Coordinates of C-alpha atoms in Angstrom, one line a residue:
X13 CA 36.3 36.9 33.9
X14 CA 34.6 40.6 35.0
X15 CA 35.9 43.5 33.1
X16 CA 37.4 45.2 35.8
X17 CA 40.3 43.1 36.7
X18 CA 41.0 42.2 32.6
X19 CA 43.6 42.9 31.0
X20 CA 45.4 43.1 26.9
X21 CA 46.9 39.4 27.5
X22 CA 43.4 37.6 29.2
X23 CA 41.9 38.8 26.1
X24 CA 42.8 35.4 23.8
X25 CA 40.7 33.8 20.8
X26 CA 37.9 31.5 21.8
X27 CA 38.0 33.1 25.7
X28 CA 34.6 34.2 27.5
X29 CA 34.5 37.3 29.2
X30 CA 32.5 39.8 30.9
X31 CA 32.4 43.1 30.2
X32 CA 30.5 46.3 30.6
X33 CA 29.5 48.4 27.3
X34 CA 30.6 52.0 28.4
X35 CA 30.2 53.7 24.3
X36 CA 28.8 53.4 20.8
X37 CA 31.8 52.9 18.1
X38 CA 31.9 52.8 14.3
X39 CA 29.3 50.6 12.5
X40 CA 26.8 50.2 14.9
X41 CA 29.3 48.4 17.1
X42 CA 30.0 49.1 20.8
X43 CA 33.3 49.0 22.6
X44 CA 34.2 47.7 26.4
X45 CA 37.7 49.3 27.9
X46 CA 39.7 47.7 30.2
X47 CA 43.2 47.8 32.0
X48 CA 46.2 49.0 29.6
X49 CA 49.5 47.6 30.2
X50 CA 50.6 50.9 31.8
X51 CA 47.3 50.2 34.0
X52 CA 45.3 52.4 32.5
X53 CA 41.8 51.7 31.1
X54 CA 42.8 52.0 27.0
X55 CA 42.0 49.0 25.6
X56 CA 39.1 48.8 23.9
X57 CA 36.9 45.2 22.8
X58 CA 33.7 46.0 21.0
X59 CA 31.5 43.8 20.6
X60 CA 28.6 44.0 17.2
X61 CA 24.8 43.6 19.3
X62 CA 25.5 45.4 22.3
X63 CA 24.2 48.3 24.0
X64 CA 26.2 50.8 25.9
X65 CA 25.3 50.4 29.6
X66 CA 25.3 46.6 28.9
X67 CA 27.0 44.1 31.5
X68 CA 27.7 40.9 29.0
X69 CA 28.8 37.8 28.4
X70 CA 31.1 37.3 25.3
X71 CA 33.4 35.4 23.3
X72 CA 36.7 36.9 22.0
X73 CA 37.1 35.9 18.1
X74 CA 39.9 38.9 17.4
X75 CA 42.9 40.4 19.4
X76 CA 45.0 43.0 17.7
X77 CA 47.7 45.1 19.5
X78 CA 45.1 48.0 20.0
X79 CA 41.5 46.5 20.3
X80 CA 39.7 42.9 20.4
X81 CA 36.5 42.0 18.8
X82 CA 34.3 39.7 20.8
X83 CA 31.2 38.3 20.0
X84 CA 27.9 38.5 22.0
X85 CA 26.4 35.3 23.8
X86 CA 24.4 36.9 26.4
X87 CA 23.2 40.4 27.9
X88 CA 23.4 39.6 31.8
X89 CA 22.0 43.4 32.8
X90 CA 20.6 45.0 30.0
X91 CA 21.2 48.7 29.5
X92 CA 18.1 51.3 29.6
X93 CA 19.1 52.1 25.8
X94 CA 17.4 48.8 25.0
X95 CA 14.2 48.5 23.3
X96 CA 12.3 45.5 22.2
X97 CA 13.1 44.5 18.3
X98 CA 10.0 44.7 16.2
X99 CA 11.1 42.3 13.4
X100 CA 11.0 39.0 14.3
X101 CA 13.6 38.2 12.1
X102 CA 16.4 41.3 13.7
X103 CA 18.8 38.7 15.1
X104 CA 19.6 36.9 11.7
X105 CA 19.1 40.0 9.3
X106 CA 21.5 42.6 8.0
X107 CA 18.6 45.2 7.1
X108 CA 18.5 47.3 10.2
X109 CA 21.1 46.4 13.1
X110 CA 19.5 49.0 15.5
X111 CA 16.0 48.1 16.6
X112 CA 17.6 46.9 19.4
X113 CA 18.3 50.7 21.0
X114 CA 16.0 53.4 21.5
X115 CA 15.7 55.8 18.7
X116 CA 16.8 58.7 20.1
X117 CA 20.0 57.0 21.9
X118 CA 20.7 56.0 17.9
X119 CA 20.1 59.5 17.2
X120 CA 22.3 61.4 19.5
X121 CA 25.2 58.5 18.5
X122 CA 25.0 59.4 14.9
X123 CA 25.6 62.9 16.0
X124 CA 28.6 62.4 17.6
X125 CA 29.9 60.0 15.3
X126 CA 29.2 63.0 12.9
X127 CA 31.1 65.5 14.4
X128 CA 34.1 63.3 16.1
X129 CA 34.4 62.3 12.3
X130 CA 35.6 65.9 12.1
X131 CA 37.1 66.7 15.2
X132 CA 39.3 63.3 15.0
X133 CA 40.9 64.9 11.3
X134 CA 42.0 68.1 13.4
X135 CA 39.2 70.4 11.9
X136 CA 38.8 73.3 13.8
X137 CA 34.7 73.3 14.9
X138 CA 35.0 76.1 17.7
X139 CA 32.9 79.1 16.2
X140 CA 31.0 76.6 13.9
X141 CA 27.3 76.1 14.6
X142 CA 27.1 72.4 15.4
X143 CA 23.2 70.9 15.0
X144 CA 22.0 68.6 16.6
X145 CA 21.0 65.9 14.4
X146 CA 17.8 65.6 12.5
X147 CA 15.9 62.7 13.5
X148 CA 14.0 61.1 10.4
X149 CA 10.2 62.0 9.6
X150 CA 8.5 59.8 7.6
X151 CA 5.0 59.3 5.8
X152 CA 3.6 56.7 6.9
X153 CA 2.8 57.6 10.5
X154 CA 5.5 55.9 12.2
X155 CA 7.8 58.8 13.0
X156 CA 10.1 58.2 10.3
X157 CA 11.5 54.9 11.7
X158 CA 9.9 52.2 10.2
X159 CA 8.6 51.6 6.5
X160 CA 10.8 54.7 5.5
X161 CA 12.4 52.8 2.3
X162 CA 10.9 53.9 -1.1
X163 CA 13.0 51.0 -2.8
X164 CA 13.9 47.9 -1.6
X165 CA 15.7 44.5 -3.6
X166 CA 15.0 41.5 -2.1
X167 CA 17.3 38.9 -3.1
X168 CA 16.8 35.2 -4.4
X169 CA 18.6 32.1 -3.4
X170 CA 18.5 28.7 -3.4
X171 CA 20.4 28.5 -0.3
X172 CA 18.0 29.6 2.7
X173 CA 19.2 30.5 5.5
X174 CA 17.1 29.0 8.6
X175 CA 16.7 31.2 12.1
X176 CA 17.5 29.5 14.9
X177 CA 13.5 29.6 15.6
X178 CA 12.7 28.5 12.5
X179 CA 15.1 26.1 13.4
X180 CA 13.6 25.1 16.5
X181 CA 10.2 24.7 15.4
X182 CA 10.5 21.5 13.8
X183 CA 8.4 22.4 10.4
X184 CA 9.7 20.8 7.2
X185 CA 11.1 24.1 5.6
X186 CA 12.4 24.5 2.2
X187 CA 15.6 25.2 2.4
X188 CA 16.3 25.3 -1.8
X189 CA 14.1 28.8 -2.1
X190 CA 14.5 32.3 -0.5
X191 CA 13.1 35.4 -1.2
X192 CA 14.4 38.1 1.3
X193 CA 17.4 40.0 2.3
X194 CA 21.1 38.5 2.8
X195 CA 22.9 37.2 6.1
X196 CA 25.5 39.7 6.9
X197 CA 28.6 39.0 5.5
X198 CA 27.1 36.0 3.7
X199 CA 26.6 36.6 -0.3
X200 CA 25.0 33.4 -0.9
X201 CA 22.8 32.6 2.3
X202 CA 19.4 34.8 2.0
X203 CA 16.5 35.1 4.7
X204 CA 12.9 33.8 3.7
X205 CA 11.5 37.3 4.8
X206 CA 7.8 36.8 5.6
X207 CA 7.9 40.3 7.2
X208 CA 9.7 43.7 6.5
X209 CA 9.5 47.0 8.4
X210 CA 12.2 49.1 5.8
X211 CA 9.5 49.6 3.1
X212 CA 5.9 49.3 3.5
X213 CA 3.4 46.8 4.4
X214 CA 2.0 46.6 1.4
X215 CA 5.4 45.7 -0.4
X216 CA 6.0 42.7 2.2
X217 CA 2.8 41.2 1.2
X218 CA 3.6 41.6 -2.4
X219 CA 7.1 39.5 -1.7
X220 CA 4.8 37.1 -0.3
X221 CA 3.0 37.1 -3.4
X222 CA 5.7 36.4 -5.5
X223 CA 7.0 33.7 -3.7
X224 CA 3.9 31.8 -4.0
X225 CA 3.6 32.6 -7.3
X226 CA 7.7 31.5 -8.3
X227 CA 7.4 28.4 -6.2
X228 CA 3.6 27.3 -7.6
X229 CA 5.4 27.3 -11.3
X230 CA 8.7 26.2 -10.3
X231 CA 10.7 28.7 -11.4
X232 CA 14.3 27.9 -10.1
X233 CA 15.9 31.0 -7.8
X234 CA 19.4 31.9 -8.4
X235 CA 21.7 29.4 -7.0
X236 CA 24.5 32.2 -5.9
X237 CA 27.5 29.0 -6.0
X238 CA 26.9 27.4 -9.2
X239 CA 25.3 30.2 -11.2
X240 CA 21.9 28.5 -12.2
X241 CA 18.7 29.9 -11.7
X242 CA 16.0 32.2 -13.4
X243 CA 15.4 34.2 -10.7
X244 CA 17.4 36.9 -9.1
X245 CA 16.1 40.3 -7.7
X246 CA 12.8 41.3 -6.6
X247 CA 12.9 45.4 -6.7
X248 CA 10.2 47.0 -5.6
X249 CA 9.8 51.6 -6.1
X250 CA 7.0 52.5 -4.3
X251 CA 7.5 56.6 -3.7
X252 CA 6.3 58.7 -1.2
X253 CA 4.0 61.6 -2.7
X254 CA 2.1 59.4 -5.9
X255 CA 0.7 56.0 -5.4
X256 CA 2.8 55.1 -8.3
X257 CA 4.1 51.6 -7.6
X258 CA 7.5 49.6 -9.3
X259 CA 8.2 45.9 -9.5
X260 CA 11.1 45.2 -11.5
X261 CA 11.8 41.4 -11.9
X262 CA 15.5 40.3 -12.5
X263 CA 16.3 37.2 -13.9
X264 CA 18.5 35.5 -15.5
X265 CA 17.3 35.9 -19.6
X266 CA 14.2 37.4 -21.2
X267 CA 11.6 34.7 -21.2
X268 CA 8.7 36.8 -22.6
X269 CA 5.5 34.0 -21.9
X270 CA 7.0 34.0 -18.6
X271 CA 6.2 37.7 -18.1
X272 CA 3.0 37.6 -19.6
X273 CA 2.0 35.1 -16.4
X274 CA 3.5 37.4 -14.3
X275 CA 2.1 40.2 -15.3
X276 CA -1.3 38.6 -14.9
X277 CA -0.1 37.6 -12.2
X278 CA 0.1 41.2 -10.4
X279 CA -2.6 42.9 -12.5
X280 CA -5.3 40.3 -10.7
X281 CA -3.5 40.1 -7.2
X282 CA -2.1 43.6 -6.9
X283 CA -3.6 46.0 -9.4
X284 CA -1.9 48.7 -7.2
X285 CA 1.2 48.3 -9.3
X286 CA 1.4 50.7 -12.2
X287 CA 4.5 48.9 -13.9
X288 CA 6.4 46.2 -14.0
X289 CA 9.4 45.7 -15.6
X290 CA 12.1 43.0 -16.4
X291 CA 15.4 43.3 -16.2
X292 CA 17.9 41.0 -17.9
X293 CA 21.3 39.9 -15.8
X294 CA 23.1 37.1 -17.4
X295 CA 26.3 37.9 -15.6
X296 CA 27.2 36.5 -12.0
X297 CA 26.6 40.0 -10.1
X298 CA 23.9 39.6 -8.2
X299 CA 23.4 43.1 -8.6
X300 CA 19.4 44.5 -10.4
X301 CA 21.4 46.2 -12.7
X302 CA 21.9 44.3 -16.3
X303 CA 22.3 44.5 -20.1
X304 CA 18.5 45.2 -21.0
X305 CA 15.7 46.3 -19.4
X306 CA 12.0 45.1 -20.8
X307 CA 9.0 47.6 -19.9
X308 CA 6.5 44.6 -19.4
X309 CA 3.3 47.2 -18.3
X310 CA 2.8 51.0 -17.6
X311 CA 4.7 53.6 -18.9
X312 CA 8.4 52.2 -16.7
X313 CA 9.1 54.7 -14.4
X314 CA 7.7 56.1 -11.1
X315 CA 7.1 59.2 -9.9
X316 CA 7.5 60.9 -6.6
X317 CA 8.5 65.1 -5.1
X318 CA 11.1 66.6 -3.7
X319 CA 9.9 69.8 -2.8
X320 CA 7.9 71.3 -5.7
X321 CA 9.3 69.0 -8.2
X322 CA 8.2 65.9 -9.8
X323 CA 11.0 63.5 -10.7
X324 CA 10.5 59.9 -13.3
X325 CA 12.3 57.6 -11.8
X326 CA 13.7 53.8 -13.6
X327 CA 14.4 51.0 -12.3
X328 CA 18.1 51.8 -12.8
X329 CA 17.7 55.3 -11.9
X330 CA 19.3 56.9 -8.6
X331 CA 16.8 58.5 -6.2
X332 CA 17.2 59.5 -2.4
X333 CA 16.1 56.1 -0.9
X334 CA 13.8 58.1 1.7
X335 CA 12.0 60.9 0.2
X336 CA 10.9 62.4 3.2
X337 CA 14.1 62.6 4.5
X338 CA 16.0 63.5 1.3
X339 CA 13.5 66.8 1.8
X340 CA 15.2 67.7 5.1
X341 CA 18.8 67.0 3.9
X342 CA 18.0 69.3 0.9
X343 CA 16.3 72.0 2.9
X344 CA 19.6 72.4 5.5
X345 CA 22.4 71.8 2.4
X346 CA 19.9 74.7 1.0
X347 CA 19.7 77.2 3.6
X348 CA 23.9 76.4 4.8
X349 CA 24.7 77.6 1.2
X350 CA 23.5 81.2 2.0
X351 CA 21.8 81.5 -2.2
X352 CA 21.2 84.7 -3.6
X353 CA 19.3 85.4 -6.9
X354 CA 23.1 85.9 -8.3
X355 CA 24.9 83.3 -7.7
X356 CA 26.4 80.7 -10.0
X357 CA 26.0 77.4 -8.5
X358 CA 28.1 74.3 -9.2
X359 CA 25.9 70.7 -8.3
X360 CA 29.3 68.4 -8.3
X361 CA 28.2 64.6 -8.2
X362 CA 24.8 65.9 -9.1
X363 CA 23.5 62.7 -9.8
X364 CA 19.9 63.0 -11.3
X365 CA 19.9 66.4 -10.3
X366 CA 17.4 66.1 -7.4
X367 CA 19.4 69.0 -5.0
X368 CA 20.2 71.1 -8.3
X369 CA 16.3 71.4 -9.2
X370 CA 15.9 72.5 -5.4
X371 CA 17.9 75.2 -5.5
X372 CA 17.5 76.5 -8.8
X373 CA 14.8 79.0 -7.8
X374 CA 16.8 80.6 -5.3
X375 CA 19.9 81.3 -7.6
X376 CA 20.3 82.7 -11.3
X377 CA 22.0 79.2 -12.4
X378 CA 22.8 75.5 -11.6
X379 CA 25.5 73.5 -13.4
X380 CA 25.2 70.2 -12.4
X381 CA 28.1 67.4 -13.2
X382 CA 28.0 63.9 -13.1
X383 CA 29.7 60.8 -14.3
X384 CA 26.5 58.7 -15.1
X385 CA 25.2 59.4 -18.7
X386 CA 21.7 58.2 -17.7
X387 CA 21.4 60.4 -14.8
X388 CA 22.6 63.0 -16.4
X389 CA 19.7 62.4 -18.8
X390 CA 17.2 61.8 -16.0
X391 CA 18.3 65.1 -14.8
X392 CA 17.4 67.2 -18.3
X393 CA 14.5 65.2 -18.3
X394 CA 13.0 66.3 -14.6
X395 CA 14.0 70.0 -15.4
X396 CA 12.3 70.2 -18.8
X397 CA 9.5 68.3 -17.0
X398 CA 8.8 71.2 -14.2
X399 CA 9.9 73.9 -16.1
X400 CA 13.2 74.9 -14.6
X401 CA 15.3 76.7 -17.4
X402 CA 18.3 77.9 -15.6
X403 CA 19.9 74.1 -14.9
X404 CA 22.8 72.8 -16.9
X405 CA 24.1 69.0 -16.6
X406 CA 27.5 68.2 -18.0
X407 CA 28.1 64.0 -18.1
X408 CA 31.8 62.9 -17.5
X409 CA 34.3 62.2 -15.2
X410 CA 34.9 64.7 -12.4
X411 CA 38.8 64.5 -12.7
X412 CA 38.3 65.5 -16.4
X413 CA 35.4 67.8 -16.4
X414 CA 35.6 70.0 -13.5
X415 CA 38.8 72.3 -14.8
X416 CA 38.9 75.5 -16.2
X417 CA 37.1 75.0 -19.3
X418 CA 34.3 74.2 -17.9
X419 CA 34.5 77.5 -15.7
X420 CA 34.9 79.6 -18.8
X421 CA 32.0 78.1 -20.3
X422 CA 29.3 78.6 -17.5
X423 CA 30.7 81.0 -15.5
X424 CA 32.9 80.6 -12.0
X425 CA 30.9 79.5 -9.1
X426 CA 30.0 81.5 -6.6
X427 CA 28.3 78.4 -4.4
X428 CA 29.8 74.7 -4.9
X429 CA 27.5 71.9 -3.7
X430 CA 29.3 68.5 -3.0
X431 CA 27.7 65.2 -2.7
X432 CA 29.8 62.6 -3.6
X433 CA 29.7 58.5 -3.2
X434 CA 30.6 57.7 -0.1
X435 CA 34.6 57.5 -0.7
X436 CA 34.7 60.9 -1.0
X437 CA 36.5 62.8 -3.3
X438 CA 39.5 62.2 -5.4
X439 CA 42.2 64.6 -4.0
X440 CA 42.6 66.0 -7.2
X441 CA 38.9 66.8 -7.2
X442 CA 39.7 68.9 -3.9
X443 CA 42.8 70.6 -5.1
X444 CA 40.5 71.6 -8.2
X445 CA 38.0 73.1 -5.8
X446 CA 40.6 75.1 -3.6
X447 CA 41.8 76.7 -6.9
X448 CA 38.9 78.2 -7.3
X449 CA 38.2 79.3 -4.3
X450 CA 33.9 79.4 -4.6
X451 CA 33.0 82.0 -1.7
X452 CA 30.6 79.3 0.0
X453 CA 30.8 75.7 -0.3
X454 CA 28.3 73.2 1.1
X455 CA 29.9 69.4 1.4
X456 CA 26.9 66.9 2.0
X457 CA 28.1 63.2 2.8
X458 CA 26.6 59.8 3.5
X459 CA 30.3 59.1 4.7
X460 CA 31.7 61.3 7.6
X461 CA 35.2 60.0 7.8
X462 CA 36.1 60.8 4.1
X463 CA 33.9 63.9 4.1
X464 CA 36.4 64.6 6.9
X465 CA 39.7 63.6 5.5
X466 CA 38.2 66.0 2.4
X467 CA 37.9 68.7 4.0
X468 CA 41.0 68.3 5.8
X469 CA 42.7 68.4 2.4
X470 CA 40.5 71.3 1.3
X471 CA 41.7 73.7 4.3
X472 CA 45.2 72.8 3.6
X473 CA 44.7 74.6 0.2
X474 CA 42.4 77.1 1.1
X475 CA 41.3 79.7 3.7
X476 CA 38.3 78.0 4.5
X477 CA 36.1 78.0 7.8
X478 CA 33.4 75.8 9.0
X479 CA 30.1 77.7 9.8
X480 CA 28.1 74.8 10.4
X481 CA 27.5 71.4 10.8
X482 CA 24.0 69.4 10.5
X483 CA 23.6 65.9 11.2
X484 CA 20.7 64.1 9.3
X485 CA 19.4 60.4 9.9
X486 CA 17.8 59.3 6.6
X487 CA 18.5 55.3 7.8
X488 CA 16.8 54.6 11.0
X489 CA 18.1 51.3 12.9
X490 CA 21.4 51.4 11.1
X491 CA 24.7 53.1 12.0
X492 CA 24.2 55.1 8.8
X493 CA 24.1 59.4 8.6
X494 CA 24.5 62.1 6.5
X495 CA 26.6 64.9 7.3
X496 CA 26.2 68.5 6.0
X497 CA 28.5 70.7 6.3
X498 CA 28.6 74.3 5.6
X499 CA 32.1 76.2 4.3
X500 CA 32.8 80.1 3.7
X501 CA 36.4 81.4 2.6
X502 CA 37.8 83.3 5.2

């Protein structure tokens, strides 16, 4: 039935509709409105796939008092924000969602998704400087929108997921090993990726590599439903600025003649890599984190800049997933904060200390906090290592450290730099932050809605006004952005 004469009650489970796309909504989905029951057009169905300025065919699979979910089955007039897919594989994979819509329609969405995030928690945005957003540049000569990744994990399974053109073609496919990325919303199904355009070209061929190699020697992948296997996690670091390159292998125990034949393996068939190492997950998570880490070849970390600075990076290690990128996001949290020589500077959620090392020439100190002991060393590490004196990193829990002992030991801030996970911050973590009342505050997020819902809570407590806002896109073809955000007390 068209969209025009719909309404709430045609919209049932297992019904086909038509509808036309009229907006982008959250997660990369797009929403439909039709006829309320007072007549007007508040309804919304959005439907994953679809491109505003779509007129498709779809099934309805949710109905709630407010929305319905439908699922796409055909596009019958496709909007002019379409764009051919590169990857062969987009329709099955959850790696990038958006290589379906022109770049800079996914652009200008994340922008508004940005700043409705704020507008929608009642922040007042009227004499701030909003930005448009930053598209992503990248270094390999794509624009920034393909092979932008410096690390990717490609996942293991003995449960292959086939393509309905894989499908169709009629080969005899092995369907007992994987090596590629997950279905959405499946955690033991993976995608035999023969192609990837998130990293590099080169990495793609090594997964190719390494499938070839597993399967010639019958090493079993991970079997994700009855917890067998050797094989779990093919990481791969290759950075942006050195030619340093990282495969770290994670399996199930530490066999070490295994690993010798691997690392034959790459040194003859991809002497580009300048370490490998293994890491040991006996648990269930199929996570490339685990209980030991073995440095099989080269000296087990990688190197890449942010601005002037070198950073070693292990396989455990957090890192800006695109460099290039990260260098943009730094730059605006950099120039919003306003430093001079004077200020104190508070790096909250400083992780290895990437945006505290690029600020530290521009202020007389940095005190960096963060929970994760190992980044914390990373951090100490990287400043010894390019000779920045005037950075201080303090391991432990936010809720705990960030009180006033810590402010009589290094000083009150002047600047506070926020960068938290992408829940935000506790609310005692905010109500610490009013109390001290830091003159500028910069809030930089990977997560608008609880950025917003922070700072919501912040201005509550505290005379605070927003003087900018600044978009960033660090994930191309996914709903994915940063947010910056610029604070002063009033």
């Amino acid at each position: 039935m068209p969209a025009d004469v719909l309404a709430p009650s045609d919209l049932k489970r297992g019904r086909e509709v038509e509808l036309t796309l009229e907006a982008f909504a959250d997660r990369g989905k797009s929403l439909a409105r039709v006829a309320g029951p007072d007549g007007g057009r508040g309804y919304v169905v959005f439907v994953a796939g679809a491109v505003p300025g779509d007129r498709v065919r779809a099934r309805v699979f949710k109905r709630k008092k407010g929305f319905a979910e439908a699922r796409l089955l055909e596009v019958l007039d496709p909007s002019d924000l379409r764009t051919e897919p590169r990857c062969e594989y987009f329709e099955a994979c959850g790696g990038c969602k958006w290589q379906h819509v022109q770049y800079p329609a996914q652009l200008a969405m994340k922008g508004e998704a940005a700043v409705s995030a704020l507008a929608r928690a009642g922040l007042d945005l009227g004499a701030a400087d909003v930005r448009p957003p930053l598209g992503a540049a990248g270094h390999d000569g794509s624009g920034g929108t393909y092979f932008y990744r410096n690390k990717m994990e490609f996942s293991f399974s003995a449960m292959r997921w086939l393509t309905d053109w894989e499908v169709a073609s009629g080969e005899e496919l092995d369907k007992r090993f994987a090596l590629g990325l997950h279905v959405p919303g499946r955690f033991d199904k993976v995608l035999d990726l023969k192609a990837c355009y998130l990293q590099s070209e080169w990495s793609a061929r090594l997964v190719n590599g390494v499938r070839a190699f597993a399967k010639r020697h019958h090493w079993a992948p991970l079997h994700p439903r009855e917890h067998t296997g050797f094989l779990k996690i093919l990481a791969l670091r290759t950075p942006a600025h050195t030619d340093d390159r990282m495969v770290n292998l994670v399996t199930s125990h530490h066999d070490p003649e295994r690993m010798a034949a691997f690392a034959e393996f790459l040194r003859a068939e991809f002497p580009e890599v300048t370490t490998f190492v293994n890491t040991v997950n006996s648990g269930v998570a199929q996570t490339a984190f685990g209980e030991a880490v073995h440095t099989v070849f080269g000296p087990g970390v990688v190197r890449d800049r942010i601005g002037p600075h070198t950073f070693e990076i292990a396989s455990n290690a957090f890192f800006q997933t695109n460099t290039v990128a990260a260098e943009a996001l730094y730059a605006v949290a950099k120039d919003f904060a306003n430093l001079k020589a004077t200020d104190v500077v508070y790096d909250l959620y400083c992780g290895a200390g990437t945006i505290s090392l690029f600020v530290a020439d521009a202020v007389e100190k940095v005190v960096g906090v963060e929970l994760v002991e190992e980044a914390v060393e990373n951090a100490r590490a990287s400043a010894a290592a390019n000779g920045v004196s005037n950075c201080t990193f303090v391991a432990g829990d936010m809720l705990e450290l960030f009180k006033p002992d810590l402010v009589d030991e290094h000083g009150r801030p002047d600047v506070l730099i926020v960068d938290p996970p992408r829940a935000g911050m506790h609310p005692k973590v905010v109500g610490q932050i009013a109390h001290l009342r830091p003159e500028r505050i910069v809030y930089v997020s990977c997560n608008p809605q609880t950025q917003a819902r922070d700072l919501a809570m912040l201005q509550e407590a505290a005379a605070y006004t927003i003087e900018a806002v600044q978009p960033v896109d660090l994930f191309p073809h996914t709903h994915h952005v940063e947010n910056v955000v610029g604070l002063r007390l009033a």
